[in-house]
XYZ file of C-alpha atoms in Angstrom:
758
model
C 0.000 0.000 0.000
C 2.834 2.399 0.942
C 4.539 1.626 -2.359
C 1.303 2.366 -4.243
C 0.956 5.709 -2.401
C 4.589 6.514 -3.204
C 3.943 5.792 -6.882
C 0.882 8.105 -6.811
C 3.018 10.842 -5.210
C 5.756 10.408 -7.842
C 3.212 10.627 -10.681
C 1.591 13.729 -9.111
C 4.970 15.419 -8.602
C 5.933 14.684 -12.222
C 2.595 16.122 -13.439
C 3.054 19.257 -11.302
C 6.666 19.637 -12.455
C 5.428 19.547 -16.071
C 2.631 22.035 -15.258
C 5.131 24.490 -13.731
C 7.694 23.902 -16.514
C 5.115 24.517 -19.265
C 3.859 27.709 -17.578
C 7.426 29.070 -17.296
C 8.236 28.110 -20.907
C 5.132 29.983 -22.061
C 6.387 33.049 -20.118
C 9.829 32.836 -21.798
C 8.256 32.405 -25.257
C 6.026 35.469 -24.650
C 9.051 37.506 -23.493
C 11.136 36.507 -26.536
C 8.327 37.705 -28.803
C 8.574 41.279 -27.364
C 10.858 44.124 -28.447
C 12.733 44.163 -25.150
C 16.422 43.323 -24.887
C 16.562 39.574 -24.407
C 17.737 38.948 -20.825
C 16.467 35.376 -20.438
C 19.224 34.460 -17.933
C 18.037 36.847 -15.180
C 14.380 35.723 -15.612
C 15.383 32.030 -15.437
C 17.512 32.741 -12.369
C 14.556 34.516 -10.665
C 12.220 31.616 -11.537
C 14.576 28.952 -10.115
C 15.107 31.008 -6.951
C 11.363 31.580 -6.391
C 10.534 27.954 -7.184
C 12.992 26.756 -4.546
C 11.823 29.362 -1.999
C 8.115 28.393 -2.361
C 8.790 24.637 -2.584
C 6.067 22.517 -0.935
C 3.674 25.456 -0.509
C 0.228 25.360 -2.130
C -2.491 27.916 -2.902
C -6.065 27.500 -1.625
C -6.960 26.040 -5.041
C -4.467 23.220 -4.378
C -1.973 24.085 -7.130
C 1.762 24.679 -6.371
C 2.302 28.244 -5.064
C 4.932 29.036 -7.744
C 2.116 29.039 -10.336
C 0.920 32.378 -8.873
C 4.214 34.319 -9.355
C 4.531 32.819 -12.870
C 0.972 33.977 -13.685
C 1.707 37.499 -12.323
C 4.906 37.645 -14.418
C 2.930 36.441 -17.471
C 0.418 39.291 -17.045
C 3.298 41.798 -16.622
C 4.895 40.509 -19.826
C 1.941 39.817 -22.143
C -0.728 42.243 -20.929
C 1.420 45.197 -19.814
C 4.426 44.822 -22.111
C 6.997 45.069 -19.292
C 10.569 43.754 -19.577
C 13.046 41.539 -17.738
C 13.414 43.677 -14.568
C 9.647 43.702 -14.005
C 9.206 40.021 -14.938
C 11.976 38.993 -12.508
C 10.494 41.180 -9.737
C 7.050 39.644 -10.406
C 8.486 36.121 -10.051
C 10.106 37.141 -6.744
C 7.279 39.356 -5.402
C 6.174 37.035 -2.548
C 9.595 35.611 -1.592
C 10.515 38.160 1.103
C 7.061 38.143 2.704
C 6.423 34.377 2.639
C 9.893 32.855 3.164
C 13.022 33.427 5.268
C 14.843 35.345 2.512
C 15.393 39.099 3.033
C 15.535 42.088 0.678
C 19.329 42.095 1.232
C 19.476 38.513 -0.094
C 17.547 39.576 -3.197
C 19.859 42.575 -3.698
C 23.004 40.429 -3.391
C 21.724 37.938 -5.972
C 19.689 40.112 -8.373
C 20.980 43.662 -7.890
C 19.566 46.921 -6.494
C 16.752 47.660 -8.990
C 14.958 44.294 -8.686
C 15.459 44.337 -4.882
C 13.966 47.860 -4.677
C 10.826 46.758 -6.574
C 10.464 43.568 -4.481
C 10.884 45.661 -1.313
C 8.153 48.047 -2.499
C 5.838 45.118 -3.219
C 6.569 43.574 0.203
C 5.676 46.831 1.995
C 2.231 46.888 0.409
C 1.580 43.154 0.439
C -1.372 41.162 1.722
C -3.825 43.542 0.085
C -2.991 47.148 0.846
C -5.455 47.216 3.688
C -4.703 46.362 7.294
C -7.087 45.461 10.101
C -8.175 49.044 10.757
C -9.066 51.863 8.377
C -6.182 54.026 9.620
C -3.694 51.207 9.033
C -5.252 50.772 5.612
C -4.654 54.385 4.627
C -1.125 54.272 6.052
C -0.436 51.289 3.789
C -1.976 53.173 0.900
C 0.407 56.057 1.579
C 3.300 53.584 1.525
C 2.001 52.245 -1.768
C 1.906 55.699 -3.336
C 5.305 56.706 -1.957
C 6.869 53.547 -3.346
C 4.985 54.004 -6.579
C 6.535 57.407 -7.082
C 10.002 55.915 -6.619
C 9.436 53.288 -9.312
C 6.094 53.029 -11.063
C 6.740 49.342 -11.820
C 5.896 48.567 -8.183
C 2.266 49.585 -8.708
C 2.118 47.984 -12.170
C 3.207 44.602 -10.756
C 0.840 45.061 -7.788
C -2.020 45.504 -10.271
C -0.872 42.308 -12.095
C -0.893 40.502 -8.717
C -4.412 41.752 -7.958
C -5.653 40.771 -11.431
C -4.448 37.172 -10.971
C -5.974 37.058 -7.459
C -9.298 38.205 -8.935
C -9.089 35.605 -11.713
C -8.630 32.861 -9.096
C -11.054 34.225 -6.476
C -13.376 31.184 -6.750
C -11.311 29.273 -4.178
C -11.874 31.923 -1.446
C -14.839 31.887 1.023
C -17.676 34.342 0.209
C -16.821 36.927 2.923
C -13.229 37.097 1.587
C -14.571 37.419 -1.963
C -16.634 40.493 -0.997
C -13.658 42.081 0.791
C -11.241 41.522 -2.109
C -13.799 42.479 -4.780
C -14.746 45.598 -2.756
C -11.197 46.914 -2.388
C -10.529 46.058 -6.064
C -13.398 48.331 -7.139
C -12.444 50.989 -4.569
C -8.718 51.213 -5.308
C -7.232 48.957 -7.974
C -9.693 49.538 -10.841
C -9.422 53.372 -10.577
C -5.624 53.079 -10.231
C -5.484 50.935 -13.387
C -7.704 53.510 -15.110
C -5.453 56.395 -14.002
C -2.436 54.559 -15.411
C -4.242 54.036 -18.717
C -4.620 50.256 -18.325
C -8.060 50.202 -19.887
C -8.271 46.467 -20.626
C -7.167 45.517 -17.106
C -9.438 48.130 -15.490
C -12.436 46.659 -17.344
C -11.562 43.095 -16.331
C -11.059 44.077 -12.658
C -14.478 45.790 -12.633
C -16.193 42.829 -14.305
C -14.633 40.260 -11.963
C -15.593 42.346 -8.907
C -19.144 42.620 -10.235
C -19.266 38.872 -10.958
C -18.341 37.929 -7.360
C -20.474 40.576 -5.654
C -23.620 40.194 -7.793
C -23.445 36.769 -9.482
C -27.110 36.680 -10.536
C -27.120 40.154 -12.120
C -23.805 39.358 -13.828
C -25.210 36.152 -15.339
C -28.437 37.883 -16.421
C -26.470 40.581 -18.303
C -24.116 37.951 -19.826
C -27.180 36.010 -21.067
C -28.793 39.178 -22.456
C -25.548 40.075 -24.277
C -25.437 36.544 -25.750
C -29.113 36.761 -26.826
C -28.559 40.095 -28.605
C -25.206 39.076 -30.172
C -26.681 38.199 -33.603
C -28.514 41.524 -34.004
C -25.345 43.391 -32.892
C -23.207 41.473 -35.428
C -25.689 42.331 -38.177
C -25.722 46.028 -37.157
C -21.899 46.075 -37.035
C -21.547 44.473 -40.485
C -24.083 46.834 -42.141
C -22.649 49.915 -40.403
C -18.970 49.210 -41.185
C -19.345 48.048 -44.835
C -19.364 51.597 -46.357
C -16.645 52.705 -43.877
C -14.377 49.845 -45.052
C -14.981 50.850 -48.671
C -14.001 54.475 -47.900
C -10.829 53.462 -46.005
C -9.808 51.055 -48.795
C -10.236 53.864 -51.305
C -8.014 56.120 -49.143
C -5.335 53.404 -49.140
C -5.207 52.801 -45.369
C -3.946 49.660 -43.670
C -6.544 49.271 -40.893
C -8.585 47.041 -38.617
C -12.191 47.650 -37.517
C -13.302 46.117 -34.199
C -16.641 45.969 -32.409
C -16.329 47.200 -28.821
C -19.105 45.825 -26.630
C -19.858 47.579 -23.337
C -18.749 45.458 -20.354
C -21.322 43.811 -18.024
C -20.160 46.064 -15.154
C -20.584 49.252 -17.249
C -24.037 48.107 -18.367
C -25.088 47.317 -14.783
C -23.674 50.627 -13.537
C -25.656 52.526 -16.145
C -28.814 50.546 -15.285
C -28.365 51.500 -11.595
C -27.455 55.163 -12.100
C -29.909 55.999 -14.883
C -32.700 53.672 -13.652
C -33.011 52.023 -17.066
C -33.406 48.429 -18.247
C -30.967 46.506 -20.450
C -33.203 47.201 -23.501
C -32.973 50.950 -22.889
C -29.159 51.079 -23.139
C -28.346 52.130 -26.681
C -24.550 52.450 -26.569
C -23.746 48.761 -25.945
C -22.021 48.628 -29.351
C -19.205 50.992 -30.322
C -16.869 50.747 -33.324
C -13.110 51.098 -33.149
C -11.020 51.973 -36.225
C -7.311 51.199 -35.721
C -5.138 52.328 -38.623
C -1.442 52.247 -39.460
C -0.318 55.796 -40.338
C 1.254 56.265 -43.740
C 3.697 58.621 -41.970
C 4.106 58.507 -38.170
C 4.324 62.315 -37.910
C 1.029 62.638 -39.823
C -1.050 60.349 -37.564
C -3.051 63.208 -35.990
C -4.021 64.646 -39.395
C -4.875 61.166 -40.656
C -7.281 60.670 -37.699
C -9.161 63.774 -38.869
C -9.037 62.700 -42.551
C -10.771 59.448 -41.563
C -13.305 61.436 -39.494
C -14.126 63.677 -42.474
C -14.516 60.632 -44.745
C -16.900 58.720 -42.442
C -18.964 61.801 -41.528
C -19.750 62.112 -45.269
C -21.266 58.591 -45.088
C -23.209 59.075 -41.827
C -24.562 62.175 -40.088
C -22.404 63.002 -37.040
C -23.716 64.235 -33.668
C -22.528 67.873 -33.317
C -22.135 67.743 -29.522
C -20.363 64.396 -29.278
C -17.016 64.959 -30.977
C -14.260 64.248 -28.424
C -10.761 65.274 -29.482
C -8.428 63.230 -27.271
C -5.862 63.282 -30.130
C -4.698 66.891 -29.751
C -5.503 66.922 -26.018
C -4.620 63.450 -24.599
C -6.160 62.423 -21.283
C -3.890 62.586 -18.228
C -3.337 58.815 -18.448
C -1.920 59.129 -21.973
C -5.098 58.078 -23.806
C -5.364 59.399 -27.372
C -8.237 58.862 -29.814
C -10.834 60.771 -31.775
C -14.408 59.920 -30.679
C -17.308 60.708 -32.998
C -20.956 59.609 -32.753
C -22.705 58.757 -36.044
C -26.340 58.033 -36.933
C -26.627 54.568 -38.537
C -29.118 53.778 -41.295
C -31.144 51.820 -38.659
C -31.660 55.051 -36.702
C -29.171 54.227 -33.915
C -26.397 56.541 -32.671
C -23.095 54.595 -32.731
C -19.834 55.886 -31.277
C -16.756 55.449 -33.477
C -13.278 55.655 -31.932
C -10.480 56.473 -34.383
C -6.925 55.573 -33.280
C -3.528 54.851 -34.788
C -1.885 51.511 -33.887
C 0.398 53.365 -31.423
C -2.556 55.127 -29.772
C -4.378 51.783 -29.507
C -1.410 50.159 -27.780
C -1.191 52.994 -25.244
C -4.987 52.885 -24.741
C -4.819 49.181 -23.859
C -1.491 49.027 -21.985
C -1.211 52.610 -20.737
C 2.157 53.976 -19.660
C 3.600 50.457 -19.777
C 3.397 50.617 -23.587
C 6.100 53.332 -23.627
C 8.736 50.754 -22.690
C 7.994 48.751 -25.835
C 9.578 51.524 -27.895
C 12.664 52.014 -25.712
C 16.054 50.398 -25.438
C 16.153 48.622 -22.103
C 13.857 49.516 -19.222
C 15.025 52.765 -17.642
C 12.054 54.956 -16.850
C 12.521 58.424 -18.314
C 10.800 61.611 -17.291
C 8.738 61.922 -20.492
C 5.531 60.654 -18.889
C 4.840 64.253 -17.875
C 1.207 64.059 -16.809
C 1.813 60.916 -14.782
C 4.719 62.523 -12.962
C 2.588 65.589 -12.223
C -0.015 63.297 -10.692
C 2.611 61.480 -8.618
C 4.000 64.842 -7.495
C 0.516 65.908 -6.323
C 0.217 62.721 -4.285
C 3.658 63.319 -2.737
C 2.570 66.839 -1.735
C -0.538 65.402 -0.069
C 1.632 62.878 1.750
C 3.925 65.652 2.997
C 0.918 67.076 4.936
C -0.637 63.913 6.382
C -4.221 64.473 7.446
C -5.409 63.298 10.837
C -8.305 61.299 9.355
C -6.916 58.473 7.285
C -10.181 57.589 5.515
C -10.527 61.244 4.420
C -7.123 60.902 2.809
C -8.216 57.772 0.977
C -11.416 59.437 -0.233
C -9.512 62.507 -1.403
C -7.175 60.372 -3.501
C -10.028 58.228 -4.803
C -11.983 61.346 -5.737
C -9.125 62.408 -7.989
C -8.525 58.888 -9.349
C -12.075 58.705 -10.646
C -12.292 62.278 -11.896
C -12.759 62.822 -15.617
C -10.673 65.642 -17.030
C -11.286 69.109 -18.412
C -8.791 71.376 -20.184
C -8.266 74.897 -18.833
C -6.076 77.645 -20.297
C -3.813 80.074 -18.399
C -3.816 83.777 -19.438
C -0.754 82.986 -21.623
C -2.616 80.157 -23.390
C -0.912 77.180 -21.699
C -3.185 74.139 -21.285
C -3.674 72.670 -17.797
C -5.486 69.364 -17.192
C -7.900 69.546 -14.255
C -10.545 67.162 -12.873
C -14.124 67.899 -13.966
C -15.990 69.674 -11.140
C -13.001 71.759 -10.010
C -13.289 75.421 -9.016
C -11.253 78.578 -9.668
C -9.631 78.060 -6.248
C -8.583 74.507 -7.191
C -6.931 75.946 -10.288
C -5.072 78.531 -8.171
C -3.684 75.810 -5.843
C -2.820 73.637 -8.864
C -0.510 76.371 -10.163
C 1.091 77.328 -6.832
C 0.280 77.146 -3.098
C 1.045 80.889 -2.651
C -1.410 81.742 -5.444
C -4.098 79.570 -3.852
C -3.646 80.840 -0.302
C -3.816 84.525 -1.389
C -6.566 84.107 -3.985
C -9.452 86.638 -3.766
C -11.222 85.776 -7.013
C -10.656 84.965 -10.673
C -11.428 86.111 -14.176
C -12.877 83.306 -16.290
C -13.039 84.208 -19.987
C -12.339 87.826 -18.866
C -15.390 87.924 -16.526
C -15.034 88.306 -12.748
C -16.140 85.189 -10.811
C -15.973 84.072 -7.125
C -13.468 81.485 -5.813
C -16.166 78.794 -5.810
C -16.946 79.184 -9.534
C -16.881 75.778 -11.268
C -14.651 75.638 -14.338
C -15.660 74.213 -17.732
C -13.434 72.705 -20.405
C -11.968 75.456 -22.608
C -12.172 78.210 -19.933
C -9.324 80.718 -19.797
C -8.594 81.505 -16.151
C -6.700 84.388 -14.541
C -6.238 84.226 -10.760
C -6.526 87.464 -8.751
C -4.574 87.691 -5.472
C -4.080 89.994 -2.521
C -1.317 89.883 0.094
C -3.914 90.626 2.801
C -5.925 87.495 1.900
C -5.612 84.441 4.159
C -6.899 80.884 3.879
C -10.478 80.624 5.205
C -11.924 77.469 6.875
C -15.021 77.747 4.604
C -12.836 77.104 1.522
C -12.648 73.416 2.351
C -16.404 73.151 1.608
C -16.166 74.034 -2.081
C -12.700 72.999 -3.324
C -12.752 69.747 -5.282
C -9.191 68.493 -5.785
C -7.246 66.480 -3.233
C -4.259 68.824 -3.632
C -6.235 71.980 -2.742
C -7.987 70.294 0.213
C -4.667 69.021 1.571
C -2.987 72.436 1.231
C -5.887 74.315 2.862
C -5.990 71.865 5.779
C -2.200 72.081 6.208
C -2.293 75.921 6.260
C -5.270 75.964 8.680
C -3.432 73.532 10.976
C -0.311 75.688 10.843
C -2.345 78.854 11.599
C -4.127 77.038 14.447
C -0.751 76.041 15.961
C 0.441 79.655 15.817
C -2.772 80.827 17.529
C -2.427 78.094 20.172
C 1.133 79.218 20.878
C -0.065 82.799 21.210
C -2.915 81.607 23.503
C -0.474 79.743 25.757
C 1.562 82.944 26.107
C -1.639 84.924 26.979
C -2.511 82.357 29.702
C 1.047 82.367 31.095
C 1.067 86.192 31.287
C -2.382 86.270 32.951
C -1.473 83.678 35.601
C 1.966 85.106 36.361
C 0.343 88.534 36.942
C -1.724 86.856 39.693
C 1.225 84.828 41.080
C -0.082 81.535 39.653
C 1.616 78.869 37.547
C 0.140 76.893 34.652
C -1.025 73.413 35.660
C -3.282 70.760 34.106
C -5.932 71.286 36.848
C -6.123 75.053 36.097
C -6.433 74.343 32.349
C -9.174 71.743 33.012
C -11.105 74.212 35.189
C -10.906 76.910 32.491
C -11.982 74.424 29.783
C -15.028 73.485 31.902
C -15.844 77.105 32.676
C -15.705 78.223 28.998
C -17.332 75.027 27.725
C -14.495 73.956 25.435
C -13.640 70.293 25.041
C -9.835 70.354 24.686
C -6.964 72.518 25.971
C -5.933 73.160 22.323
C -9.320 74.767 21.688
C -8.933 76.922 24.807
C -5.479 78.142 23.692
C -6.789 78.871 20.152
C -9.716 80.879 21.589
C -7.321 82.837 23.813
C -5.027 83.408 20.803
C -7.770 84.810 18.541
C -9.345 86.702 21.495
C -12.731 84.928 21.352
C -12.078 84.258 25.075
C -10.659 87.071 27.229
C -9.563 86.152 30.754
C -10.855 88.201 33.702
C -12.000 88.145 37.373
C -14.539 85.342 36.844
C -11.747 83.099 35.599
C -9.728 83.758 38.775
C -12.810 82.885 40.876
C -13.210 79.656 38.880
C -9.534 78.722 39.365
C -9.516 79.498 43.101
C -12.918 77.837 43.698
C -14.599 81.113 44.825
C -17.713 80.690 42.711
C -21.417 80.654 43.339
C -22.964 77.344 44.266
C -25.408 77.608 41.357
C -22.477 77.711 38.943
C -21.064 74.615 40.608
C -24.305 72.686 40.084
C -24.544 73.847 36.478
C -20.989 72.708 35.907
C -21.716 69.292 37.389
C -24.867 68.853 35.346
C -23.027 69.928 32.237
C -20.455 67.229 32.793
C -22.983 64.456 33.341
C -25.669 65.240 30.738
C -23.917 63.439 27.827
C -23.307 60.455 30.113
C -26.995 60.267 31.081
C -27.973 60.418 27.390
C -25.502 57.641 26.620
C -26.960 55.497 29.395
C -30.467 55.834 28.022
C -29.264 54.840 24.597
C -27.464 51.792 25.974
C -30.537 50.649 27.887
C -32.618 51.032 24.715
C -30.183 48.837 22.803
C -30.342 46.119 25.445
C -34.107 45.884 24.927
C -33.579 45.348 21.187
C -31.465 42.282 21.990
C -29.031 42.489 19.074
C -26.914 39.458 18.221
C -23.345 39.993 19.524
C -20.376 38.309 17.822
C -18.377 36.392 20.420
C -14.762 35.184 20.276
C -14.375 32.061 18.169
C -17.254 33.064 15.832
C -16.668 31.483 12.388
C -16.530 34.427 9.986
C -16.095 32.221 6.930
C -19.586 30.709 7.239
C -22.592 32.685 5.977
C -25.094 34.134 8.457
C -28.748 33.352 7.695
C -31.419 36.024 8.197
C -34.736 34.380 9.135
C -38.224 35.563 10.104
C -37.351 34.721 13.741
C -33.885 36.344 14.048
C -34.200 39.372 11.715
C -34.679 41.689 14.722
C -31.236 40.714 16.041
C -29.506 42.477 13.115
C -29.117 46.197 12.445
C -30.534 47.528 9.138
C -28.946 50.970 8.548
C -30.864 53.580 6.537
C -28.172 53.885 3.832
C -29.507 51.166 1.514
C -32.690 49.472 2.890
C -31.895 45.845 1.973
C -34.936 43.575 1.580
C -35.115 39.774 1.220
C -33.776 38.757 -2.192
C -31.154 41.568 -2.353
C -27.485 40.561 -2.620
C -26.491 41.293 0.991
C -23.503 41.163 3.314
C -22.970 41.452 7.043
C -20.605 43.889 8.785
C -19.449 43.490 12.400
C -19.623 46.992 13.906
C -17.557 48.485 16.742
C -19.844 46.900 19.367
C -19.617 43.450 17.704
C -23.190 43.659 16.413
C -24.028 42.810 12.808
C -25.238 45.382 10.273
C -26.882 44.170 7.047
C -26.093 46.097 3.827
C -26.742 45.612 0.142
C -23.480 44.555 -1.522
C -23.862 47.487 -3.928
C -24.356 50.021 -1.090
C -21.802 52.925 -1.230
C -21.291 52.656 2.553
C -20.574 48.919 2.160
C -17.991 49.767 -0.531
C -16.015 51.712 2.088
C -16.451 48.977 4.696
C -15.194 46.281 2.292
C -12.124 48.400 1.562
C -11.334 49.560 5.068
C -12.539 46.756 7.323
C -12.405 43.651 5.125
C -11.819 41.288 8.059
C -15.236 42.264 9.518
C -17.248 41.411 6.381
C -19.580 38.381 6.510
C -21.545 36.586 3.832
C -25.284 37.095 4.512
C -28.079 34.967 3.071
C -31.869 35.290 3.349
C -33.996 32.426 4.665
C -37.389 34.152 4.839
C -40.821 32.587 4.409
C -42.909 35.593 3.306
C -44.281 36.253 6.787
C -42.922 39.788 7.297
C -43.505 42.968 5.301
C -40.856 45.470 4.123
C -41.090 48.973 2.662
C -40.316 49.519 -1.028
C -40.790 52.630 -3.172
C -41.529 52.438 -6.899
C -41.141 55.474 -9.150
C -43.459 55.868 -12.164
C -43.110 58.158 -15.186
C -45.276 58.335 -18.270
C -47.776 60.157 -20.460
C -50.798 61.296 -18.457
C -54.304 60.172 -19.380
C -57.669 59.906 -17.604
C -57.842 56.786 -15.429
C -54.092 55.994 -15.349
C -53.998 56.186 -11.536
C -57.003 53.849 -11.271
C -55.268 51.334 -13.555
C -52.046 51.499 -11.503
C -53.808 50.970 -8.161
C -55.920 48.179 -9.653
C -52.815 46.261 -10.798
C -51.075 46.693 -7.446
C -53.981 46.232 -5.021
C -56.414 43.905 -6.778
C -54.325 41.771 -9.161
C -51.274 41.392 -6.914
C -52.943 41.902 -3.515
C -50.150 44.260 -2.375
C -50.810 46.922 0.247
C -50.270 50.507 -0.995
C -48.867 52.448 1.969
C -48.570 55.930 0.410
C -48.996 57.429 -3.053
C -47.578 60.720 -4.366
C -48.452 61.812 -7.918
C -47.840 64.995 -9.929
C -48.630 65.928 -13.507
C -47.077 68.724 -15.541
C -47.619 69.484 -19.238
C -49.051 66.027 -19.872
C -46.185 64.150 -18.126
C -47.204 61.837 -15.275
C -44.652 61.466 -12.431
C -45.052 59.817 -9.044
C -44.006 57.375 -6.354
C -45.848 54.553 -4.609
C -44.771 53.251 -1.191
C -45.652 49.560 -0.864
C -45.510 46.874 1.807
C -43.953 43.798 0.174
C -42.397 40.498 1.259
C -39.246 40.377 -0.890
C -37.411 41.405 -4.063
C -39.536 39.007 -6.190
C -42.642 40.990 -5.235
C -40.982 44.166 -6.534
C -39.957 42.496 -9.817
C -43.475 41.106 -10.254
C -45.080 44.517 -9.651
C -42.721 46.261 -12.099
C -43.375 43.569 -14.739
C -47.164 43.926 -14.386
C -47.094 47.736 -14.375
C -45.254 47.718 -17.722
C -48.569 46.601 -19.267
C -50.367 49.756 -18.087
C -50.911 52.012 -21.097
C -48.966 55.281 -20.889
C -46.361 54.212 -18.287
C -42.901 54.721 -19.786
C -40.439 54.233 -16.903
C -40.918 52.072 -13.795
C -38.031 51.780 -11.353
C -37.471 50.916 -7.730
C -35.897 53.653 -5.624
C -33.188 52.387 -3.277
């Protein structure tokens, strides 16, 4: 028997050896097919080292661990176009964290550059998020700092995350939600900012697939069902375009670009439309080889002129990313044309070089260089990295605010703004004149009193539009105001304003301390913590810092009453008031606590298995907290979150609050499933829009109340210029009830749009 087991082990080892060998050979073959200098020796050396270091270790899926670094290296090579330094670092990326080898060992064997990248990857390993939100943001700062030293660190980290997402099936559901959540929150926008369009789309789709499997499958099925009609539309639409391009003598390729399931779902959620109402699922991409490289911009416009003679173009939908590339390097000419079937279709015109940069982002630059040294020609990217470094130089006290500020700017679409001298500046859409001032220089921002936009005077809070020419007006007497933080949009401006306000506050505090010292020394007293506490109580300020600031800006002026307070010579009434003041919040807290005890919430104890799903039943539903942010009802994709008091909140997986929780507190996420038996009722609101007619309200209430036997709780209807608009509050059992009601209401004559409000 032992011999038979040994034989099985030998056969399995041989099969695994072949699996690993084939995967590595495929990596080498892919690398040799690139334009990089052929440094096969260093890659082979890194592979052998990593293979030995991870020997005997397996992934959750059961395959040898070395398959993961090979897969990450394969993505870096084939999907990002990186070279030998990056491929070697990808093969070694888990060695320092998971084995006894150190960064010094890596440096001695593979040199400084590879060791520096591996060190950067080790610092931000294990998902960039720690146990607490503050630790998470600290790790994110590390990530960005390292990224600005060598951008390949973040590129390989994105490769690592992409492979983890592709193999997420083997993880328990709560881990899937955590990883998918932080992927959508951080990695997809990072990939987008770096121009990695293909990878960004795949990360979004995989996150969507794991968080909302049913919706994902429904959209996949609908895309498959409509494939034939899309193919027919594509063929008819592109036939005359092909003829025109052939006549012009272009070497080209025309591709159909189908909107991704995640983008479709996102649009359905945001615009409250159905799959059938999304008309931009198909777009057409023309990729041509320029006859002369220096003429590629003109040739884009020549193609545009030619195709707009075949089809009528939409005047407001021409997007010139050719002359004004996006900040992530993206270049293309977008035009929307009316097809003969009466459908608007977007056409993207790109050269082969533009297409490569659109798919691979900044990584594509290395394909045209000798070796791998990063040069400073990625100007916009370096500007972005510089902004992040400036934010990091003034760390904010609230770590999650920092993360949101960065994320805000990662997601932002761009506008182009001109300086008075005609220089173009790229800014995020939604930015104000004050943001623009801080973008140019901190001094300009902090002394800004207004601006001239297109030669007209505007306030600091004026929102800029693409094409605006902006002149900033300053005054030396102007100082940063706390209210500015409420209307600036960019992370850079917010960070600078907060840093200046903190600096000003410190100066005022210092001045306040001097005022207190002078006052006490005049009355032969010395500063002590008990005196400061008494003064804080007396003036109703919470912290000594706030007392010093108030003394510094003269909102508190010390006098005889303060001396009485310090020495204890005060009226008894004051004493009682002071005591009550101290205890009122505590009494309120007590009442709240006692109220919670009555509710009898479920409390997570030590040893609770977080990998198993929690089941919400008719009997235990009252033991969970249902926050007002998303109103989950039975049938919704849900998750549980263990709050600070170890109670469990239930959120929809698509809830914006849950998105933050998944990113910041992934270890507290639970898989939640419904096990309800239609005994309880839940509130749901349905919004109706349509063409008004006599009797439409009667028909609606008849469908809901009589046909479906659903209780209408509240109805709110308005009609303006023949358009019917309203909401109905219903008491329903679950999500199926809502779907059934919406389906039935679609048969009511005149109703155009029926959606559920979250």
